[in-house]
Structure formats: C-alpha cells, structure tokens
Amino acid sequence: MSFFTYKKGEMHAEGVALKTIAQQVGTPFYCYSTGALRAALGEFTRGMKGMNASVCYAMKANSSLAVIKTFADMGAGADIVSEGEMKRALAAGVPARKIIYSGVGKKATELMAALQSGVGQINVESVAELETLNAVAGQLGKRADITIRVNPDVDAKTHAKITTGKKGNKFGIDLNLARDAFAKAGKLPHLRVVGVAMHIGSQLTTLAPYAKSISKVAKFIAQLREDGHRIDRFDIGGGLGIVYKKEKPPSIAAFLAMVKKATKGLDCELTFEPGRRLVGEAGVLVGEVILVKPGASKTFVIVDAAMNDLIRPTLYDAWHDIVPVRQPRPDAATIRCDIVGPICESGDYLAQNRDLPRLSAGDLVMVRSAGAYGAVMASTYNTRPLVPEVMVDGTRFAVTRPRPSIEDIFSTERYPPWMERPKT
Ligand code: LLP
C-alpha cells in the first residue's frame, strides 16, 4: 500500500495534500509518512513473532529525531556508526542497551563515549579496534559486550559503492582471519565476546546472497563454539532493498522466513539492522519547477531541488521516480526531459531522459523513495540551506526540521584575527 497517492487530482501524503505543505513550508522539502514508517517496522515485528530476534534501526538512512522516535516508540533499538548518531538516538529516546555501535573506524574517544553511555553492543571490525576498545574499557573499569563483524565474501549483487561483504571491501574481518581475531578477543580482559555480526551490502533485491552468507557464518559459529567461545548473538545486518523503479524486492515476511530456516538450530539471538527498508518508500522530496529550458536534443526542467539535497542519482546513478504533484490527465502528452537542479555542475540532476507530462514554472514535482539516504546525505553546497523535513500523520503535519536561514549557514564561521573585518 502506498501512502503517497493522488486524491481529487492532487498528490497526498496520507490525508495531507503536498500542495498545502508547499504553501506553508515553501519548497523544496522532504516529507515522511508516519503510516508508512509504522507499516514497515510493523511487518518486521509481526514476522519476528516466535523468533528470538529484534530490530535495531540503521539510523544512518534517516536520522531525523521524529523518525527515530517513531521506531523507538514501537520498541526498536538503533544501529549507530558515530558518536553523533549515538547522541541522536539517545535524544530520541532509544534506551542505550538497545543501541548497537557498528563501523569500521571508531575513534577511542567515540568508544569511550559509547561505553560511558552504556550502549548494548559494539560490533568490532579489526584486531586494532579490539585492542583500542579493551584499553578504553580498562580505563573505565568496564567490560564491553562485543561481536566481531566478519566478511563472508559473498557478492550481494548490488551497486559497487554499496557492496560491503566481498573480500575487496574494507568491512569486517575475512572469515579465514576471524578465528584468530576471536581467539585474541577471548583473551582480552575488558571485552566479553557475545556474538558474530555481518552486513553484506545495501539495496539487496534477492535473498540468495543472505542465505549463502548466513550459512557460511553459521558454520563459522559452530567452529567458534568448538574453540570455546560463547556465541549467543548473530547480527545479520541490514540491506533489504526497496522499489525505486521496477525492482521486486522480497517481502519482509519472506526475508524473515528465509532467516528462520537458515538459522534453525543455531540457538542465537538474532538482530536485524534495516535502514532503507524502513524509511525509503516512506519519504519523498518535493520541489518546484523554476523554469523549463528547451535544449537542442532534450528539454531541461529546472527545479529548486538539486544534487545537494538528494545526491543518490549523481553518486550511484540511482533511479528515483518523479511525478507531478497535480495529477496529469490520463491522455496527457509527455515530453522527454532531464529534471535538473540549479547547481553549476552537469552532474546535478535528479533524473535523466524521462518522459513526463509537460511541466511549467511553478508546478510541483515529487521525487519518490527519497526517505532513505536523502536528507542525511544533503549538503549546503552552493550555500543552499538544508531542506526542511516534514512529518505527516493522517490529516496532520508538522515541520520536524525547519529550513535554516541563509545567514544560519555561515553564522559559525570566523575570520582569522589577522584579517580586517569586512565593512558591512
Ligand atoms: N548495518 C550496517 C553495518 C550498514 O553499514 C548499513 C548500511 C546498514 C546496516 C543499513 O543498510 P540498509 O538496510 O539501509 O541497506 N548511501 C547508500 C547506502 C549506504 C549504506 C551503508 N550501510 C545509498 O544511498 O544507497
């Protein structure tokens, strides 16, 4: 079920017309549907019934406090990758014990902050990190619960920039080297090994790479237990894909059924770290057409949302569906166009070679499936303010992050003391 549909000729987020939000908030803006967020996590929760499993939302996908709190209120934990994300998760009401700290390069100061706050689990990715964490925990007189993230060397069949479980990737410890890493961890007095973690990539649209990785890791867990390690937890990571174009990603229920089967008899508490699947289709980016510029070979529709607001098309050649906010007539003629932003780079586009109904200045367009890795990857390039975020719930909506003023963007900057102040 889509939470973004045309009603009476106007695109709505649940019961709110996007046009109404645009009139009050201005454009561009991100808009999230609470119903869609809840529905996605609800599918996980229902599917996990009877399993010893939990969800730690990978908040890197969308770290809006309101989004995190929506999930925290439903019982989810958080998967974090920085001290900043930890502070956000705690601020949004995620209990520290439900936080998992992932990441390939955690600093000693970040590890210290995590231990002081009482995060539930740290997923270690290298022998060097084992040593640093042991030293930091020792200083604090604590023992840290850790898993070691292994790299199962399985091709997730996704975009190269978001593949993480192959030998050539920087993530995790190669399965052949991981046994030694566990042996080392077992001897460090301030660490308590509680399990194994993996995460093989993002936007996976088939289950086979998961099944293959889980079976490799399950064999490895048996070996670790023979070596005398207590392996109580298996963190399966995130990565489940969504629909951008015409993908047919597996349902959450099918994913969980596969995991259930693949981990049968393993006797591990399971953790899932979905990010994109919980928020991707629950969010859209809305922009306004500034002008339409016919070119020699195609038409450029220049909108006020740009690559700094949504970098995915430029960075990953990602496809995002774009539709007019005012419903086109079914027989409306289309024109071949590029939907581009105003930034001075040819890479600044949201979509290329699309056949869209004729658009004119002032029309609103909606970019679909922009809830994950949209607002969080935005920048102020070209001194463009970060786009506001709006949350809808039924017929109500609220701005959850207001648009900063242009002065806000540079208000923390300073001149060096030897420089004369500009005369303003
Ligand atoms: N767990 C770990 C350890 C991760 O590194 C990631 C994502 C996740 C969970 C969540 O993965 P998800 O369920 O969202 O696929 N910016 C890219 C995606 C980067 C993903 C990084 N790691 C994009 O826009 O496609």
GROMACS .gro file of C-alpha atoms and ligand atoms in nm:
model
  449
    1MET     CA    1   0.000   0.000   0.000
    2SER     CA    2   0.137   0.340  -0.093
    3PHE     CA    3   0.095   0.624   0.149
    4PHE     CA    4   0.153   0.874  -0.134
    5THR     CA    5  -0.145   0.876  -0.372
    6TYR     CA    6  -0.348   1.114  -0.586
    7LYS     CA    7  -0.676   1.222  -0.431
    8LYS     CA    8  -0.906   1.461  -0.617
    9GLY     CA    9  -0.627   1.531  -0.865
   10GLU     CA   10  -0.363   1.624  -0.606
   11MET     CA   11  -0.081   1.411  -0.464
   12HIS     CA   12  -0.131   1.346  -0.095
   13ALA     CA   13   0.088   1.214   0.179
   14GLU     CA   14  -0.172   1.016   0.374
   15GLY     CA   15  -0.450   1.273   0.425
   16VAL     CA   16  -0.247   1.587   0.352
   17ALA     CA   17  -0.211   1.748   0.009
   18LEU     CA   18   0.156   1.812  -0.070
   19LYS     CA   19   0.044   2.142  -0.223
   20THR     CA   20  -0.078   2.253   0.121
   21ILE     CA   21   0.259   2.174   0.278
   22ALA     CA   22   0.439   2.356  -0.005
   23GLN     CA   23   0.223   2.665   0.052
   24GLN     CA   24   0.310   2.672   0.422
   25VAL     CA   25   0.670   2.546   0.424
   26GLY     CA   26   0.797   2.650   0.082
   27THR     CA   27   0.997   2.422  -0.147
   28PRO     CA   28   1.196   2.206  -0.159
   29PHE     CA   29   1.103   1.989   0.138
   30TYR     CA   30   1.125   1.628   0.246
   31CYS     CA   31   0.801   1.468   0.361
   32TYR     CA   32   0.771   1.148   0.564
   33SER     CA   33   0.460   0.940   0.620
   34THR     CA   34   0.420   0.809   0.974
   35GLY     CA   35   0.182   0.540   0.848
   36ALA     CA   36   0.445   0.411   0.606
   37LEU     CA   37   0.715   0.411   0.874
   38ARG     CA   38   0.493   0.222   1.116
   39ALA     CA   39   0.377  -0.023   0.849
   40ALA     CA   40   0.734  -0.117   0.756
   41LEU     CA   41   0.851  -0.175   1.111
   42GLY     CA   42   0.520  -0.348   1.188
   43GLU     CA   43   0.595  -0.602   0.915
   44PHE     CA   44   0.923  -0.684   1.085
   45THR     CA   45   0.762  -0.705   1.428
   46ARG     CA   46   0.485  -0.935   1.309
   47GLY     CA   47   0.725  -1.152   1.111
   48MET     CA   48   0.958  -1.190   1.409
   49LYS     CA   49   0.683  -1.331   1.635
   50GLY     CA   50   0.809  -1.652   1.786
   51MET     CA   51   1.168  -1.575   1.687
   52ASN     CA   52   1.430  -1.466   1.937
   53ALA     CA   53   1.503  -1.154   1.735
   54SER     CA   54   1.496  -0.775   1.742
   55VAL     CA   55   1.535  -0.475   1.513
   56CYS     CA   56   1.798  -0.208   1.557
   57TYR     CA   57   1.707   0.059   1.302
   58ALA     CA   58   2.011   0.165   1.097
   59MET     CA   59   1.959   0.533   1.157
   60LYS     CA   60   2.219   0.640   0.901
   61ALA     CA   61   1.939   0.600   0.647
   62ASN     CA   62   1.738   0.878   0.807
   63SER     CA   63   1.839   1.024   1.141
   64SER     CA   64   1.551   1.268   1.190
   65LEU     CA   65   1.468   1.264   1.561
   66ALA     CA   66   1.098   1.228   1.482
   67VAL     CA   67   1.164   0.924   1.262
   68ILE     CA   68   1.388   0.758   1.522
   69LYS     CA   69   1.130   0.824   1.793
   70THR     CA   70   0.852   0.674   1.580
   71PHE     CA   71   1.051   0.350   1.571
   72ALA     CA   72   1.170   0.372   1.933
   73ASP     CA   73   0.808   0.407   2.046
   74MET     CA   74   0.738   0.077   1.869
   75GLY     CA   75   1.023  -0.090   2.056
   76ALA     CA   76   1.308  -0.074   1.805
   77GLY     CA   77   1.668  -0.016   1.901
   78ALA     CA   78   1.922   0.168   1.687
   79ASP     CA   79   2.227   0.075   1.486
   80ILE     CA   80   2.471   0.367   1.500
   81VAL     CA   81   2.803   0.448   1.335
   82SER     CA   82   2.925   0.758   1.517
   83GLU     CA   83   2.910   0.942   1.847
   84GLY     CA   84   2.679   1.189   1.677
   85GLU     CA   85   2.431   0.916   1.588
   86MET     CA   86   2.454   0.783   1.943
   87LYS     CA   87   2.360   1.121   2.085
   88ARG     CA   88   2.070   1.149   1.840
   89ALA     CA   89   1.943   0.800   1.927
   90LEU     CA   90   1.960   0.873   2.300
   91ALA     CA   91   1.795   1.213   2.248
   92ALA     CA   92   1.511   1.043   2.058
   93GLY     CA   93   1.451   0.805   2.348
   94VAL     CA   94   1.625   0.486   2.236
   95PRO     CA   95   1.746   0.307   2.550
   96ALA     CA   96   2.128   0.275   2.549
   97ARG     CA   97   2.109  -0.102   2.594
   98LYS     CA   98   1.920  -0.125   2.262
   99ILE     CA   99   2.196   0.053   2.072
  100ILE     CA  100   2.447  -0.133   1.856
  101TYR     CA  101   2.760   0.053   1.755
  102SER     CA  102   2.886  -0.050   1.408
  103GLY     CA  103   3.156   0.099   1.187
  104VAL     CA  104   3.499   0.028   1.050
  105GLY     CA  105   3.687   0.318   1.210
  106LYS     CA  106   3.569   0.412   1.556
  107LYS     CA  107   3.793   0.652   1.746
  108ALA     CA  108   3.899   0.585   2.106
  109THR     CA  109   3.703   0.893   2.216
  110GLU     CA  110   3.390   0.760   2.044
  111LEU     CA  111   3.432   0.416   2.203
  112MET     CA  112   3.474   0.583   2.539
  113ALA     CA  113   3.155   0.786   2.494
  114ALA     CA  114   2.971   0.468   2.392
  115LEU     CA  115   3.086   0.275   2.700
  116GLN     CA  116   3.009   0.567   2.929
  117SER     CA  117   2.657   0.585   2.787
  118GLY     CA  118   2.610   0.210   2.826
  119VAL     CA  119   2.546   0.108   2.464
  120GLY     CA  120   2.441  -0.254   2.446
  121GLN     CA  121   2.680  -0.394   2.188
  122ILE     CA  122   2.984  -0.287   1.992
  123ASN     CA  123   3.048  -0.458   1.659
  124VAL     CA  124   3.426  -0.467   1.621
  125GLU     CA  125   3.574  -0.481   1.272
  126SER     CA  126   3.951  -0.521   1.323
  127VAL     CA  127   4.214  -0.653   1.562
  128ALA     CA  128   4.339  -0.298   1.614
  129GLU     CA  129   3.991  -0.196   1.730
  130LEU     CA  130   3.979  -0.492   1.973
  131GLU     CA  131   4.294  -0.356   2.135
  132THR     CA  132   4.174   0.004   2.148
  133LEU     CA  133   3.837  -0.096   2.292
  134ASN     CA  134   3.999  -0.320   2.552
  135ALA     CA  135   4.225  -0.033   2.662
  136VAL     CA  136   3.937   0.216   2.678
  137ALA     CA  137   3.712  -0.025   2.870
  138GLY     CA  138   4.003  -0.094   3.108
  139GLN     CA  139   4.042   0.277   3.179
  140LEU     CA  140   3.674   0.296   3.268
  141GLY     CA  141   3.683  -0.025   3.471
  142LYS     CA  142   3.420  -0.181   3.242
  143ARG     CA  143   3.377  -0.488   3.027
  144ALA     CA  144   3.240  -0.424   2.679
  145ASP     CA  145   2.995  -0.664   2.512
  146ILE     CA  146   3.120  -0.715   2.159
  147THR     CA  147   3.059  -0.906   1.842
  148ILE     CA  148   3.315  -0.931   1.568
  149ARG     CA  149   3.190  -0.842   1.222
  150VAL     CA  150   3.302  -1.100   0.970
  151ASN     CA  151   3.327  -1.059   0.596
  152PRO     CA  152   3.170  -1.369   0.437
  153ASP     CA  153   3.299  -1.284   0.087
  154VAL     CA  154   2.962  -1.311  -0.084
  155ASP     CA  155   2.853  -1.090  -0.372
  156ALA     CA  156   2.536  -0.906  -0.271
  157LYS     CA  157   2.465  -0.828  -0.640
  158THR     CA  158   2.406  -0.461  -0.573
  159HIS     CA  159   2.577  -0.135  -0.672
  160ALA     CA  160   2.958  -0.148  -0.624
  161LYS     CA  161   2.955   0.152  -0.391
  162ILE     CA  162   2.713  -0.015  -0.151
  163THR     CA  163   2.854  -0.369  -0.157
  164THR     CA  164   3.023  -0.447   0.173
  165GLY     CA  165   3.060  -0.823   0.210
  166LYS     CA  166   3.323  -0.901  -0.058
  167LYS     CA  167   3.690  -0.974   0.009
  168GLY     CA  168   3.796  -0.646  -0.152
  169ASN     CA  169   3.575  -0.434   0.079
  170LYS     CA  170   3.713  -0.262   0.387
  171PHE     CA  171   3.441  -0.406   0.610
  172GLY     CA  172   3.452  -0.689   0.864
  173ILE     CA  173   3.725  -0.947   0.909
  174ASP     CA  174   3.780  -1.214   0.648
  175LEU     CA  175   3.637  -1.547   0.768
  176ASN     CA  176   3.979  -1.709   0.741
  177LEU     CA  177   4.133  -1.447   0.969
  178ALA     CA  178   3.839  -1.407   1.202
  179ARG     CA  179   3.911  -1.719   1.410
  180ASP     CA  180   4.237  -1.563   1.528
  181ALA     CA  181   4.059  -1.236   1.600
  182PHE     CA  182   3.806  -1.419   1.820
  183ALA     CA  183   4.091  -1.600   1.997
  184LYS     CA  184   4.255  -1.267   2.064
  185ALA     CA  185   3.928  -1.109   2.183
  186GLY     CA  186   3.868  -1.401   2.418
  187LYS     CA  187   4.194  -1.324   2.595
  188LEU     CA  188   4.135  -0.952   2.642
  189PRO     CA  189   4.010  -0.893   2.996
  190HIS     CA  190   3.786  -0.596   2.929
  191LEU     CA  191   3.592  -0.749   2.641
  192ARG     CA  192   3.310  -1.002   2.653
  193VAL     CA  193   3.252  -1.175   2.321
  194VAL     CA  194   2.878  -1.220   2.277
  195GLY     CA  195   2.841  -1.297   1.910
  196VAL     CA  196   2.911  -1.254   1.543
  197ALA     CA  197   2.794  -0.979   1.306
  198MET     CA  198   2.771  -0.939   0.930
  199HIS     CA  199   2.633  -0.688   0.681
  200ILE     CA  200   2.685  -0.772   0.317
  201GLY     CA  201   2.552  -0.468   0.136
  202SER     CA  202   2.258  -0.242   0.074
  203GLN     CA  203   1.959  -0.246  -0.163
  204LEU     CA  204   1.962  -0.627  -0.197
  205THR     CA  205   1.675  -0.744  -0.413
  206THR     CA  206   1.730  -1.119  -0.382
  207LEU     CA  207   1.757  -1.347  -0.081
  208ALA     CA  208   2.026  -1.581  -0.215
  209PRO     CA  209   2.328  -1.372  -0.102
  210TYR     CA  210   2.182  -1.356   0.250
  211ALA     CA  211   2.119  -1.731   0.261
  212LYS     CA  212   2.470  -1.803   0.137
  213SER     CA  213   2.630  -1.566   0.390
  214ILE     CA  214   2.420  -1.693   0.680
  215SER     CA  215   2.514  -2.050   0.603
  216LYS     CA  216   2.885  -1.958   0.588
  217VAL     CA  217   2.862  -1.770   0.917
  218ALA     CA  218   2.657  -2.050   1.081
  219LYS     CA  219   2.938  -2.295   1.007
  220PHE     CA  220   3.184  -2.045   1.146
  221ILE     CA  221   2.977  -2.008   1.465
  222ALA     CA  222   2.996  -2.387   1.516
  223GLN     CA  223   3.373  -2.366   1.484
  224LEU     CA  224   3.392  -2.076   1.731
  225ARG     CA  225   3.189  -2.274   1.983
  226GLU     CA  226   3.428  -2.566   1.944
  227ASP     CA  227   3.704  -2.319   2.022
  228GLY     CA  228   3.524  -2.244   2.347
  229HIS     CA  229   3.362  -1.908   2.264
  230ARG     CA  230   3.016  -1.827   2.386
  231ILE     CA  231   2.828  -1.712   2.080
  232ASP     CA  232   2.482  -1.602   2.189
  233ARG     CA  233   2.403  -1.340   1.925
  234PHE     CA  234   2.407  -1.325   1.547
  235ASP     CA  235   2.368  -0.978   1.398
  236ILE     CA  236   2.256  -1.023   1.038
  237GLY     CA  237   2.289  -0.656   0.939
  238GLY     CA  238   2.056  -0.467   0.709
  239GLY     CA  239   2.041  -0.427   0.334
  240LEU     CA  240   1.693  -0.535   0.230
  241GLY     CA  241   1.603  -0.344  -0.087
  242ILE     CA  242   1.304  -0.130  -0.181
  243VAL     CA  243   1.126  -0.028  -0.501
  244TYR     CA  244   1.282   0.261  -0.690
  245LYS     CA  245   1.189   0.161  -1.044
  246LYS     CA  246   1.052  -0.185  -1.109
  247GLU     CA  247   1.255  -0.392  -0.866
  248LYS     CA  248   1.077  -0.681  -0.696
  249PRO     CA  249   1.247  -0.697  -0.358
  250PRO     CA  250   1.144  -0.987  -0.133
  251SER     CA  251   0.877  -0.915   0.125
  252ILE     CA  252   0.991  -0.871   0.483
  253ALA     CA  253   0.797  -1.187   0.569
  254ALA     CA  254   0.985  -1.385   0.302
  255PHE     CA  255   1.316  -1.243   0.424
  256LEU     CA  256   1.238  -1.345   0.782
  257ALA     CA  257   1.119  -1.690   0.676
  258MET     CA  258   1.449  -1.742   0.494
  259VAL     CA  259   1.647  -1.629   0.800
  260LYS     CA  260   1.440  -1.853   1.027
  261LYS     CA  261   1.516  -2.152   0.810
  262ALA     CA  262   1.885  -2.070   0.763
  263THR     CA  263   1.943  -2.020   1.135
  264LYS     CA  264   1.738  -2.320   1.254
  265GLY     CA  265   1.907  -2.494   1.545
  266LEU     CA  266   2.174  -2.225   1.571
  267ASP     CA  267   2.042  -2.113   1.908
  268CYS     CA  268   2.137  -1.748   1.866
  269GLU     CA  269   1.950  -1.431   1.946
  270LEU     CA  270   1.917  -1.255   1.609
  271THR     CA  271   1.947  -0.885   1.533
  272PHE     CA  272   1.838  -0.709   1.215
  273GLU     CA  273   1.966  -0.367   1.117
  274PRO     CA  274   1.730  -0.247   0.843
  275GLY     CA  275   1.765   0.113   0.735
  276ARG     CA  276   1.640   0.175   0.381
  277ARG     CA  277   1.356  -0.079   0.404
  278LEU     CA  278   1.202   0.104   0.699
  279VAL     CA  279   1.222   0.459   0.564
  280GLY     CA  280   1.297   0.463   0.190
  281GLU     CA  281   0.946   0.440   0.049
  282ALA     CA  282   0.809   0.637   0.344
  283GLY     CA  283   0.967   0.961   0.225
  284VAL     CA  284   0.952   1.191  -0.077
  285LEU     CA  285   1.126   1.508  -0.185
  286VAL     CA  286   0.906   1.783  -0.324
  287GLY     CA  287   1.041   2.060  -0.544
  288GLU     CA  288   0.902   2.337  -0.762
  289VAL     CA  289   0.979   2.395  -1.127
  290ILE     CA  290   1.180   2.718  -1.165
  291LEU     CA  291   1.178   2.719  -1.543
  292VAL     CA  292   1.166   2.494  -1.845
  293LYS     CA  293   1.451   2.523  -2.093
  294PRO     CA  294   1.421   2.353  -2.430
  295GLY     CA  295   1.763   2.229  -2.547
  296ALA     CA  296   1.893   2.105  -2.881
  297SER     CA  297   1.832   1.738  -2.802
  298LYS     CA  298   1.604   1.744  -2.500
  299THR     CA  299   1.421   1.966  -2.258
  300PHE     CA  300   1.564   2.062  -1.919
  301VAL     CA  301   1.315   2.103  -1.639
  302ILE     CA  302   1.500   2.308  -1.381
  303VAL     CA  303   1.364   2.257  -1.030
  304ASP     CA  304   1.459   2.407  -0.696
  305ALA     CA  305   1.576   2.071  -0.551
  306ALA     CA  306   1.927   1.972  -0.650
  307MET     CA  307   2.211   1.725  -0.607
  308ASN     CA  308   2.300   1.880  -0.271
  309ASP     CA  309   1.951   1.787  -0.148
  310LEU     CA  310   1.945   1.436  -0.299
  311ILE     CA  311   2.284   1.306  -0.412
  312ARG     CA  312   2.180   0.949  -0.497
  313PRO     CA  313   2.117   0.997  -0.872
  314THR     CA  314   2.457   1.161  -0.916
  315LEU     CA  315   2.652   0.934  -0.683
  316TYR     CA  316   2.506   0.592  -0.761
  317ASP     CA  317   2.326   0.653  -1.092
  318ALA     CA  318   2.020   0.583  -0.882
  319TRP     CA  319   1.673   0.597  -1.033
  320HIS     CA  320   1.403   0.784  -0.842
  321ASP     CA  321   1.056   0.808  -0.991
  322ILE     CA  322   0.942   1.166  -1.041
  323VAL     CA  323   0.577   1.258  -1.076
  324PRO     CA  324   0.386   1.586  -1.099
  325VAL     CA  325   0.207   1.678  -0.776
  326ARG     CA  326  -0.101   1.781  -0.974
  327GLN     CA  327  -0.235   1.464  -1.131
  328PRO     CA  328  -0.188   1.468  -1.508
  329ARG     CA  329  -0.480   1.375  -1.730
  330PRO     CA  330  -0.452   1.011  -1.840
  331ASP     CA  331  -0.417   1.120  -2.204
  332ALA     CA  332  -0.165   1.399  -2.132
  333ALA     CA  333   0.118   1.413  -2.387
  334THR     CA  334   0.467   1.361  -2.249
  335ILE     CA  335   0.799   1.519  -2.334
  336ARG     CA  336   1.148   1.373  -2.298
  337CYS     CA  337   1.332   1.570  -2.032
  338ASP     CA  338   1.603   1.586  -1.770
  339ILE     CA  339   1.493   1.703  -1.427
  340VAL     CA  340   1.786   1.906  -1.302
  341GLY     CA  341   1.874   2.142  -1.020
  342PRO     CA  342   2.023   2.492  -1.036
  343ILE     CA  343   2.375   2.386  -0.929
  344CYS     CA  344   2.670   2.463  -1.155
  345GLU     CA  345   2.760   2.105  -1.238
  346SER     CA  346   2.646   1.879  -1.518
  347GLY     CA  347   2.615   1.603  -1.260
  348ASP     CA  348   2.339   1.800  -1.092
  349TYR     CA  349   2.035   1.605  -1.195
  350LEU     CA  350   1.755   1.417  -1.023
  351ALA     CA  351   1.658   1.224  -1.335
  352GLN     CA  352   1.764   1.198  -1.697
  353ASN     CA  353   1.571   1.112  -2.011
  354ARG     CA  354   1.230   1.084  -1.852
  355ASP     CA  355   0.905   1.110  -2.037
  356LEU     CA  356   0.693   1.339  -1.823
  357PRO     CA  357   0.377   1.537  -1.887
  358ARG     CA  358   0.457   1.894  -1.989
  359LEU     CA  359   0.560   2.094  -1.683
  360SER     CA  360   0.575   2.470  -1.639
  361ALA     CA  361   0.724   2.716  -1.392
  362GLY     CA  362   0.551   2.694  -1.057
  363ASP     CA  363   0.444   2.329  -1.093
  364LEU     CA  364   0.538   2.096  -0.807
  365VAL     CA  365   0.710   1.763  -0.861
  366MET     CA  366   0.750   1.474  -0.619
  367VAL     CA  367   1.059   1.251  -0.610
  368ARG     CA  368   0.964   0.909  -0.477
  369SER     CA  369   1.151   0.672  -0.246
  370ALA     CA  370   1.363   0.953  -0.105
  371GLY     CA  371   1.318   0.871   0.265
  372ALA     CA  372   1.646   0.680   0.291
  373TYR     CA  373   1.986   0.836   0.232
  374GLY     CA  374   1.819   1.157   0.116
  375ALA     CA  375   1.814   1.430   0.381
  376VAL     CA  376   2.102   1.267   0.570
  377MET     CA  377   2.337   1.292   0.272
  378ALA     CA  378   2.247   1.651   0.189
  379SER     CA  379   2.497   1.934   0.199
  380THR     CA  380   2.489   2.311   0.178
  381TYR     CA  381   2.689   2.316  -0.148
  382ASN     CA  382   2.637   2.646  -0.329
  383THR     CA  383   2.531   2.786   0.012
  384ARG     CA  384   2.191   2.629  -0.027
  385PRO     CA  385   2.009   2.579   0.304
  386LEU     CA  386   1.936   2.221   0.410
  387VAL     CA  387   1.588   2.123   0.301
  388PRO     CA  388   1.326   2.117   0.579
  389GLU     CA  389   1.173   1.790   0.690
  390VAL     CA  390   0.800   1.746   0.741
  391MET     CA  391   0.617   1.457   0.902
  392VAL     CA  392   0.262   1.364   0.818
  393ASP     CA  393   0.033   1.155   1.035
  394GLY     CA  394  -0.317   1.110   0.896
  395THR     CA  395  -0.453   1.457   0.828
  396ARG     CA  396  -0.196   1.646   1.035
  397PHE     CA  397   0.155   1.752   0.951
  398ALA     CA  398   0.443   1.922   1.128
  399VAL     CA  399   0.781   2.059   1.035
  400THR     CA  400   1.033   1.842   1.219
  401ARG     CA  401   1.339   2.032   1.095
  402PRO     CA  402   1.283   2.389   0.982
  403ARG     CA  403   1.463   2.544   0.688
  404PRO     CA  404   1.763   2.736   0.819
  405SER     CA  405   1.809   3.094   0.708
  406ILE     CA  406   2.095   3.163   0.469
  407GLU     CA  407   2.273   3.352   0.747
  408ASP     CA  408   2.246   3.040   0.965
  409ILE     CA  409   2.460   2.855   0.713
  410PHE     CA  410   2.764   3.071   0.778
  411SER     CA  411   2.687   3.201   1.124
  412THR     CA  412   2.951   2.983   1.293
  413GLU     CA  413   3.231   3.092   1.061
  414ARG     CA  414   3.504   3.330   1.182
  415TYR     CA  415   3.769   3.547   1.022
  416PRO     CA  416   4.129   3.482   1.128
  417PRO     CA  417   4.246   3.753   1.372
  418TRP     CA  418   4.495   3.899   1.122
  419MET     CA  419   4.223   3.972   0.868
  420GLU     CA  420   4.048   4.304   0.859
  421ARG     CA  421   3.673   4.278   0.915
  422PRO     CA  422   3.466   4.350   0.606
  423LYS     CA  423   3.287   4.684   0.612
  424THR     CA  424   2.920   4.597   0.616
  425LLP     N1  425   2.416  -0.211   0.903
  425LLP     C1  426   2.537  -0.168   0.860
  425LLP     C2  427   2.656  -0.214   0.931
  425LLP     C3  428   2.547  -0.083   0.748
  425LLP     O1  429   2.667  -0.044   0.706
  425LLP     C4  430   2.429  -0.041   0.681
  425LLP     C5  431   2.434   0.049   0.565
  425LLP     C6  432   2.305  -0.085   0.731
  425LLP     C7  433   2.303  -0.171   0.841
  425LLP     C8  434   2.174  -0.045   0.670
  425LLP     O2  435   2.164  -0.084   0.538
  425LLP     P1  436   2.023  -0.067   0.463
  425LLP     O3  437   1.922  -0.155   0.533
  425LLP     O4  438   1.985   0.075   0.472
  425LLP     O5  439   2.052  -0.109   0.324
  425LLP     N2  440   2.409   0.574   0.087
  425LLP     C9  441   2.381   0.449   0.019
  425LLP    C10  442   2.362   0.334   0.117
  425LLP    C11  443   2.477   0.314   0.213
  425LLP    C12  444   2.455   0.201   0.309
  425LLP    C13  445   2.560   0.194   0.412
  425LLP     N3  446   2.542   0.094   0.514
  425LLP    C14  447   2.261   0.469  -0.073
  425LLP     O6  448   2.208   0.580  -0.080
  425LLP     O7  449   2.221   0.376  -0.143
   0.00000   0.00000   0.00000
